[in-house]
Coordinates of C-alpha atoms and ligand atoms in Angstrom, one line a residue:
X250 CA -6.0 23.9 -4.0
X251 CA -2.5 24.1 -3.0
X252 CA -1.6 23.8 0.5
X253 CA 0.7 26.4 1.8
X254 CA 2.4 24.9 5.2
X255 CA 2.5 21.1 4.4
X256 CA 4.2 19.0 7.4
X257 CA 4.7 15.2 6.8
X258 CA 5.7 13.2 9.9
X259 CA 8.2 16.0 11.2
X260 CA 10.0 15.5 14.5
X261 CA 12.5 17.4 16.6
X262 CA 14.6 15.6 19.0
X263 CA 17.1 17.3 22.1
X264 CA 19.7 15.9 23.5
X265 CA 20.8 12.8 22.8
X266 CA 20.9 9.1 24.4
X267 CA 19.3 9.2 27.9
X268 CA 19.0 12.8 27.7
X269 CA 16.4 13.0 24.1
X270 CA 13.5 15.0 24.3
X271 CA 10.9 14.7 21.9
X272 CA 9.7 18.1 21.6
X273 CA 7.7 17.1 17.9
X274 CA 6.8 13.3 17.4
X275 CA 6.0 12.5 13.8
X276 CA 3.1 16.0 13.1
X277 CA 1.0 15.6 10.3
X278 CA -0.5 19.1 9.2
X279 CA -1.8 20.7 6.0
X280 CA -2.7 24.6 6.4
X281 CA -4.1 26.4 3.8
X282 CA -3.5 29.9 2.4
X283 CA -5.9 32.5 4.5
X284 CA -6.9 30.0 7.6
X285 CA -6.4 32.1 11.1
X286 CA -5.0 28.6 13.2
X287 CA -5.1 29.0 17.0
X288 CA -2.5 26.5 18.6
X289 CA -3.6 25.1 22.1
X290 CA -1.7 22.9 24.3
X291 CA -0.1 22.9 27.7
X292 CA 3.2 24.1 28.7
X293 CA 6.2 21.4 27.4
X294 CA 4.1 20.6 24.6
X295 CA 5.9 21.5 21.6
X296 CA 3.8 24.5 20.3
X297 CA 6.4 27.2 20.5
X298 CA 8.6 24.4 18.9
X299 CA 6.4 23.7 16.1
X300 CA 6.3 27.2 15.3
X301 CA 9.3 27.7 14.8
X302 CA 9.9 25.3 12.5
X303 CA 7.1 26.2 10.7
X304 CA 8.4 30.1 10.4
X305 CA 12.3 28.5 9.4
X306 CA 14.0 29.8 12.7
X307 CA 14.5 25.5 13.4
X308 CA 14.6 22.7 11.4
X309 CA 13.2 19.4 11.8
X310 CA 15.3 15.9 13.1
X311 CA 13.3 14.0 10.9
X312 CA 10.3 14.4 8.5
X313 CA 9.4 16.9 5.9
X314 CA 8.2 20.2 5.5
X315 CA 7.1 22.2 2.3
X316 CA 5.9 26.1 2.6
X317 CA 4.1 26.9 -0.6
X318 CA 5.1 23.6 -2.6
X319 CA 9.0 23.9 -2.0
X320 CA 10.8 21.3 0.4
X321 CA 12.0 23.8 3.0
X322 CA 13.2 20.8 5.6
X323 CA 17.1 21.2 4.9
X324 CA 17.9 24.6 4.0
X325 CA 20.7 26.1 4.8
X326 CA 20.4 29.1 7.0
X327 CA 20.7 32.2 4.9
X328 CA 18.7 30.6 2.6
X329 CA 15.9 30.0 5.3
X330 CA 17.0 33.9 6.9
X331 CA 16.1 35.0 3.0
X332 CA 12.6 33.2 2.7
X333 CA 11.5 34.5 6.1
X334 CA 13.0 37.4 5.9
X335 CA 10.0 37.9 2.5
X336 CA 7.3 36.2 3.1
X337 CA 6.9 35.2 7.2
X338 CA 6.4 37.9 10.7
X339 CA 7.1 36.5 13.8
X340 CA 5.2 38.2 17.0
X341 CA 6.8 36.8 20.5
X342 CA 5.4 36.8 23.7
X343 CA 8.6 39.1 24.6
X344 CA 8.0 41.9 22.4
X345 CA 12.1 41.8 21.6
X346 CA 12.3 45.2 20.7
X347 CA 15.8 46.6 20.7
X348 CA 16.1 48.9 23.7
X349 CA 18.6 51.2 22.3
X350 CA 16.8 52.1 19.1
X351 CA 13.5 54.4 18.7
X352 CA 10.2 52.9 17.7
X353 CA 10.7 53.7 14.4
X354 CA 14.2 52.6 14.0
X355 CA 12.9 49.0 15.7
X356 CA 10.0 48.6 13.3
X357 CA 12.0 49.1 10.3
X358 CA 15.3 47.2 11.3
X359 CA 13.9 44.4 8.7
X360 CA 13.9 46.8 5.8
X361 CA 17.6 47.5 6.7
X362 CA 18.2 44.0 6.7
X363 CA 16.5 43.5 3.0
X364 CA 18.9 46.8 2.1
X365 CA 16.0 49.3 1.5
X366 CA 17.1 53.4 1.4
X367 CA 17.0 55.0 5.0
X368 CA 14.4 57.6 3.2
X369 CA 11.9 54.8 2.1
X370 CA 12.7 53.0 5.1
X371 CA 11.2 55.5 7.6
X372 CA 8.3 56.3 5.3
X373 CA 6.9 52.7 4.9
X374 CA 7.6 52.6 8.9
X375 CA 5.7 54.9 9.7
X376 CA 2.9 54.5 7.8
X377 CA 2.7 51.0 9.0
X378 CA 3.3 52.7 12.9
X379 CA -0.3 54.5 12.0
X380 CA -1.8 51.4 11.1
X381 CA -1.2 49.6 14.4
X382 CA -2.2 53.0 16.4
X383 CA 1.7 54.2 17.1
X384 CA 1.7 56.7 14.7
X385 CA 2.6 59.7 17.7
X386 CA 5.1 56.9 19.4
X387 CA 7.6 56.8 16.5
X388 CA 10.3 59.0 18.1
X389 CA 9.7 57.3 21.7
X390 CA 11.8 54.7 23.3
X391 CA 10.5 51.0 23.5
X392 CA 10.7 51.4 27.3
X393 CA 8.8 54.4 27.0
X394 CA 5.8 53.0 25.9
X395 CA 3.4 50.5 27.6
X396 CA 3.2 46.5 27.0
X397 CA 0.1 46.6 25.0
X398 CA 2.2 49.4 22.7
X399 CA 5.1 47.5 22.6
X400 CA 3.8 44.6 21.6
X401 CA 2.1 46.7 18.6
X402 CA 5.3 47.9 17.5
X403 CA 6.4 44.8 17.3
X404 CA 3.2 43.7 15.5
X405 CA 4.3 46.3 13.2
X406 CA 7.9 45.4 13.1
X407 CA 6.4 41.7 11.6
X408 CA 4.2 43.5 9.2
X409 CA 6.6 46.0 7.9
X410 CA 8.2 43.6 5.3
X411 CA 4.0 42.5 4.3
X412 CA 4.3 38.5 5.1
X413 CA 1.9 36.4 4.0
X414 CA 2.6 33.7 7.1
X415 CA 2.1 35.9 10.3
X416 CA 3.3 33.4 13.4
X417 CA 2.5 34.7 16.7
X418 CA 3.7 32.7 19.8
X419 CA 1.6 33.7 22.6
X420 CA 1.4 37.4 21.6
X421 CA -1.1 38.4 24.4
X422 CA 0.8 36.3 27.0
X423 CA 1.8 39.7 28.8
X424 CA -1.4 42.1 28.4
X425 CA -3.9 42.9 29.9
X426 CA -7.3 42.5 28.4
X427 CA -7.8 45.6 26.8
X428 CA -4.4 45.0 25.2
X429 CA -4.8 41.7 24.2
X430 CA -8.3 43.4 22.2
X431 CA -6.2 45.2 20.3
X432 CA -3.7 42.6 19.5
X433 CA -6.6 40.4 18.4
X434 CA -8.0 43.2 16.1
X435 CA -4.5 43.5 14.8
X436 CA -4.2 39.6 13.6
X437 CA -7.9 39.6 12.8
X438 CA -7.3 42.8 10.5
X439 CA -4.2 41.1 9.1
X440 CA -6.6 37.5 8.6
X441 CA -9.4 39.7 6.7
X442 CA -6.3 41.0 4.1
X443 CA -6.2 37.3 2.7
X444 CA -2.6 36.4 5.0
X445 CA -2.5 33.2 6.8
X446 CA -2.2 33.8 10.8
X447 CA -0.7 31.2 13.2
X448 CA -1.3 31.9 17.0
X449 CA -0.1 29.5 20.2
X450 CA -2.9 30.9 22.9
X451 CA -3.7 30.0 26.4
X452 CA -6.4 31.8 26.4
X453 CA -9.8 29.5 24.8
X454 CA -11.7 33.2 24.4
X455 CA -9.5 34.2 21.8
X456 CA -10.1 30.9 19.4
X457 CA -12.8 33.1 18.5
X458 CA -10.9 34.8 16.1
X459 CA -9.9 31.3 14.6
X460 CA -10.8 29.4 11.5
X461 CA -9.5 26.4 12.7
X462 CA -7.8 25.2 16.5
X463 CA -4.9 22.5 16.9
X464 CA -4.6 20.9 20.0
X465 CA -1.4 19.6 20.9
X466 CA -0.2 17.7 23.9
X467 CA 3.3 15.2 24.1
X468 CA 4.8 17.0 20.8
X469 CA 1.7 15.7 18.9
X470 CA -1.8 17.1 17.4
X471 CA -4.6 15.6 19.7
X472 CA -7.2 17.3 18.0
X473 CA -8.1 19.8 15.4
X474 CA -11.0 21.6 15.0
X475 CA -12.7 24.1 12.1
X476 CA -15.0 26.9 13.5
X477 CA -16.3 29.7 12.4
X478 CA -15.1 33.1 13.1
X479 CA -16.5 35.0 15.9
X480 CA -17.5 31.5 17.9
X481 CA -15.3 29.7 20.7
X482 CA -15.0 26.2 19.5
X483 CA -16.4 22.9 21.1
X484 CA -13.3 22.4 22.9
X485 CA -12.1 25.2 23.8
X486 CA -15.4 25.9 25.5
X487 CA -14.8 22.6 27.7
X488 CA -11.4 24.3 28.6
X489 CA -13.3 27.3 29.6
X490 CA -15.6 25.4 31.2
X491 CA -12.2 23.6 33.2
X492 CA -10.9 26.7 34.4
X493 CA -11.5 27.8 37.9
X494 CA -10.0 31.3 37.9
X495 CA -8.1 33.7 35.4
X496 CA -4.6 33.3 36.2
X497 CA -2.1 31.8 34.1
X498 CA -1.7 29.1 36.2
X499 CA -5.3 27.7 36.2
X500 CA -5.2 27.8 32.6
X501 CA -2.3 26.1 32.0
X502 CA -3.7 23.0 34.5
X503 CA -7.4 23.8 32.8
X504 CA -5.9 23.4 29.6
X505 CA -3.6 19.8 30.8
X506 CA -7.0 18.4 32.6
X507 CA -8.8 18.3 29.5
X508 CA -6.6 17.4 27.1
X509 CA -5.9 14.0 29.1
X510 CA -9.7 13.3 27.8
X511 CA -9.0 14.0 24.4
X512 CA -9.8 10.4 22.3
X513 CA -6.2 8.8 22.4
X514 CA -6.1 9.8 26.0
X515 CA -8.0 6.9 28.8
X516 CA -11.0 8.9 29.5
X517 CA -12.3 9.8 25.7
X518 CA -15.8 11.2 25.9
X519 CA -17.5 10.7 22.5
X520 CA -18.9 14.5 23.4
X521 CA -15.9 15.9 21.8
X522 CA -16.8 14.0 18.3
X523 CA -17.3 17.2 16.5
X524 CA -13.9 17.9 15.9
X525 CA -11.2 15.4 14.6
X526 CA -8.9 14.1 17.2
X527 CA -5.8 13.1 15.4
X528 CA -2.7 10.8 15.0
X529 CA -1.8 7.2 15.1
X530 CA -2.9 7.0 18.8
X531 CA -6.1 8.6 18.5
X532 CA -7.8 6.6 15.4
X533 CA -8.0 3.5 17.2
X534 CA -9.6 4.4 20.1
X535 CA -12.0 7.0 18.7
X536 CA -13.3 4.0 15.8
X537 CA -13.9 1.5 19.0
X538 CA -15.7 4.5 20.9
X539 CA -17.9 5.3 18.2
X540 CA -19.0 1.5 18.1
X541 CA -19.1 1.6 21.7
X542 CA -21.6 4.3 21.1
X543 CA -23.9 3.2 18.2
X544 CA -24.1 -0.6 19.8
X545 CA -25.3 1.3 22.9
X546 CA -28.0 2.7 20.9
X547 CA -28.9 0.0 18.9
X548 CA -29.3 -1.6 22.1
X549 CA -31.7 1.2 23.6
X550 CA -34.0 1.0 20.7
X551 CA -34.2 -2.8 20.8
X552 CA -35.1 -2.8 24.4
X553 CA -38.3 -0.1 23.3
Ligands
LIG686 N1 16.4 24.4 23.1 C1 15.9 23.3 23.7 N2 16.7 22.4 24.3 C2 16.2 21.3 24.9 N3 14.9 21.1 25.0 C3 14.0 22.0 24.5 C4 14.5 23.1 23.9 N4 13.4 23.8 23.4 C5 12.3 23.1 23.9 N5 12.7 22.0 24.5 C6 11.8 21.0 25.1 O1 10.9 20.6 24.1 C7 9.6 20.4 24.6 C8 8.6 21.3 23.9 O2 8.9 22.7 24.2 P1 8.1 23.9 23.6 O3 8.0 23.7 22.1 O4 8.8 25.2 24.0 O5 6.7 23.8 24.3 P2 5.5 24.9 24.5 O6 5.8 26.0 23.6 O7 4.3 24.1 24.1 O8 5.5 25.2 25.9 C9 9.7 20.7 26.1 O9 9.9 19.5 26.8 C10 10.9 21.6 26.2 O10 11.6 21.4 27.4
LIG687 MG1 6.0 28.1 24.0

């Protein structure tokens, strides 16, 4: 099988000379059609930056990137504005819904763009309005409505152009619980269709709705983990487990204080072995772990 996102050693620098920031150090990453990837990491660590140069809003410094088979690492922008413009929905964090325009008129702006009839325009806007719950919102202003509604007409402002690549950077970041449920639903409902769903998350509950979690600290992958849907992963479940309280705060440090024990990192705990830490920096010291480990053993059963 093909892969659709294929990134080969891609970087992205800012600034220059003293100044350079390596927000992306050489990522390696194969996603497939239909996973539902949940993107970890703590603040500064490259996963909003990574997203958007998987969804063609940046472009690498170095490395390559194809999305579905075609080398996408040096397009020019309207070329890249075209290809997202078919096939990828962005959800932000900030719902960026224009404030002037009616719900309706915000969730179909991207037809407008694609030069679609005003007639056909509305219709496939709405109906895509009742499928995220808004149906009764259309004619309301976006600061009429509440955050968990906004953020679903913007879900439906991504979906209204039916992407295959849904990227959602921190999309319950502002909501509340309840919200964020129906977010979730949302992306899960969209994952069950067959579409590929990326989502950066603080929050480890809501790997549950993941096929697979990347870990990323320092612009890299650390780790990357399959799980089934419906279950919180190993380790995200040690992040839970490293998080005092709920606010965002805690689980930003929860989420740095365990990735510093990630293999690659000084205090590697052959625990986490169910998953596959990642990169350059991480082989080495998982392999001498692991022997670590099994002489330890061997040595246990001698001494019986
Ligand atoms: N436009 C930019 N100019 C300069 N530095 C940036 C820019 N965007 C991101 N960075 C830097 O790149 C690193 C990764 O940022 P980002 O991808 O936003 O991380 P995350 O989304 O994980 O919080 C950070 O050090 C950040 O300061
Ligand atoms: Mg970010």
């Amino acid at each position: 099988m093909s892969s659709l996102i294929e990134l080969k050693e891609v970087s992205r620098l800012y600034g220059f000379g003293d100044a350079t920031t390596v927000a992306l150090d050489e990522v390696d990453l194969t996603i497939n059609k239909g996973e539902f990837i949940a993107v970890m990491g703590p603040s500064g660590s490259g996963k909003s930056t990574l997203m958007n140069i998987i969804g063609l809003l940046d472009r690498p410094t170095y490395g390559n990137y194809k999305l579905a088979g075609q080398n996408v690492s040096k397009l020019r922008p309207g070329r890249a504005a075209k290809i997202r413009r078919d096939r990828i929905g962005f959800i932000f964090q900030s719902y960026n819904l224009l404030p002037k325009l009616s719900i309706l008129e915000n969730v179909a702006m991207p037809l407008l763009y694609k030069g679609m009839g005003q007639t056909r325009r509305l219709k496939q806007s709405a109906s895509i309005l009742e499928t995220v719950g808004l149906f009764d919102r259309q004619y309301f202003m976006p600061r009429q409505l509440s955050n968990g509604q906004q953020q679903r007409a913007a879900i439906a402002r991504a979906l209204v152009n039916n992407p295959s690549l849904i990227i959602a950077d921190e999309p319950t970041g502002n909501l509340d619980s309840a919200a964020s449920l129906l977010v979730m639903e949302l992306l899960s409902e969209i994952h069950r269709d067959g579409n590929t769903v990326l989502m950066v998350t603080h929050n480890p509950e809501l790997t549950r709705y993941a096929s697979r979690v990347v870990y990323m600290r320092d612009g890299s992958i650390v780790y990357d983990e399959e799980t089934p849907i419906g279950k919180v992963p190993a380790m995200a479940k040690r992040i839970m487990y490293f998080m005092p309280k709920k606010t965002e705060e805690d689980e930003l440090a929860g989420v740095s204080a365990l990735l510093k024990t990630i293999p690659g990192g000084k205090s590697a705990d052959p625990a986490y072995r169910s998953g596959r830490p990642v990169g350059k920096k991480a082989r080495k010291p998982q392999k001498a772990a692991a022997k670590r480990t099994t002489k330890k053993r061997t040595e246990k059963v001698a001494k019986r």
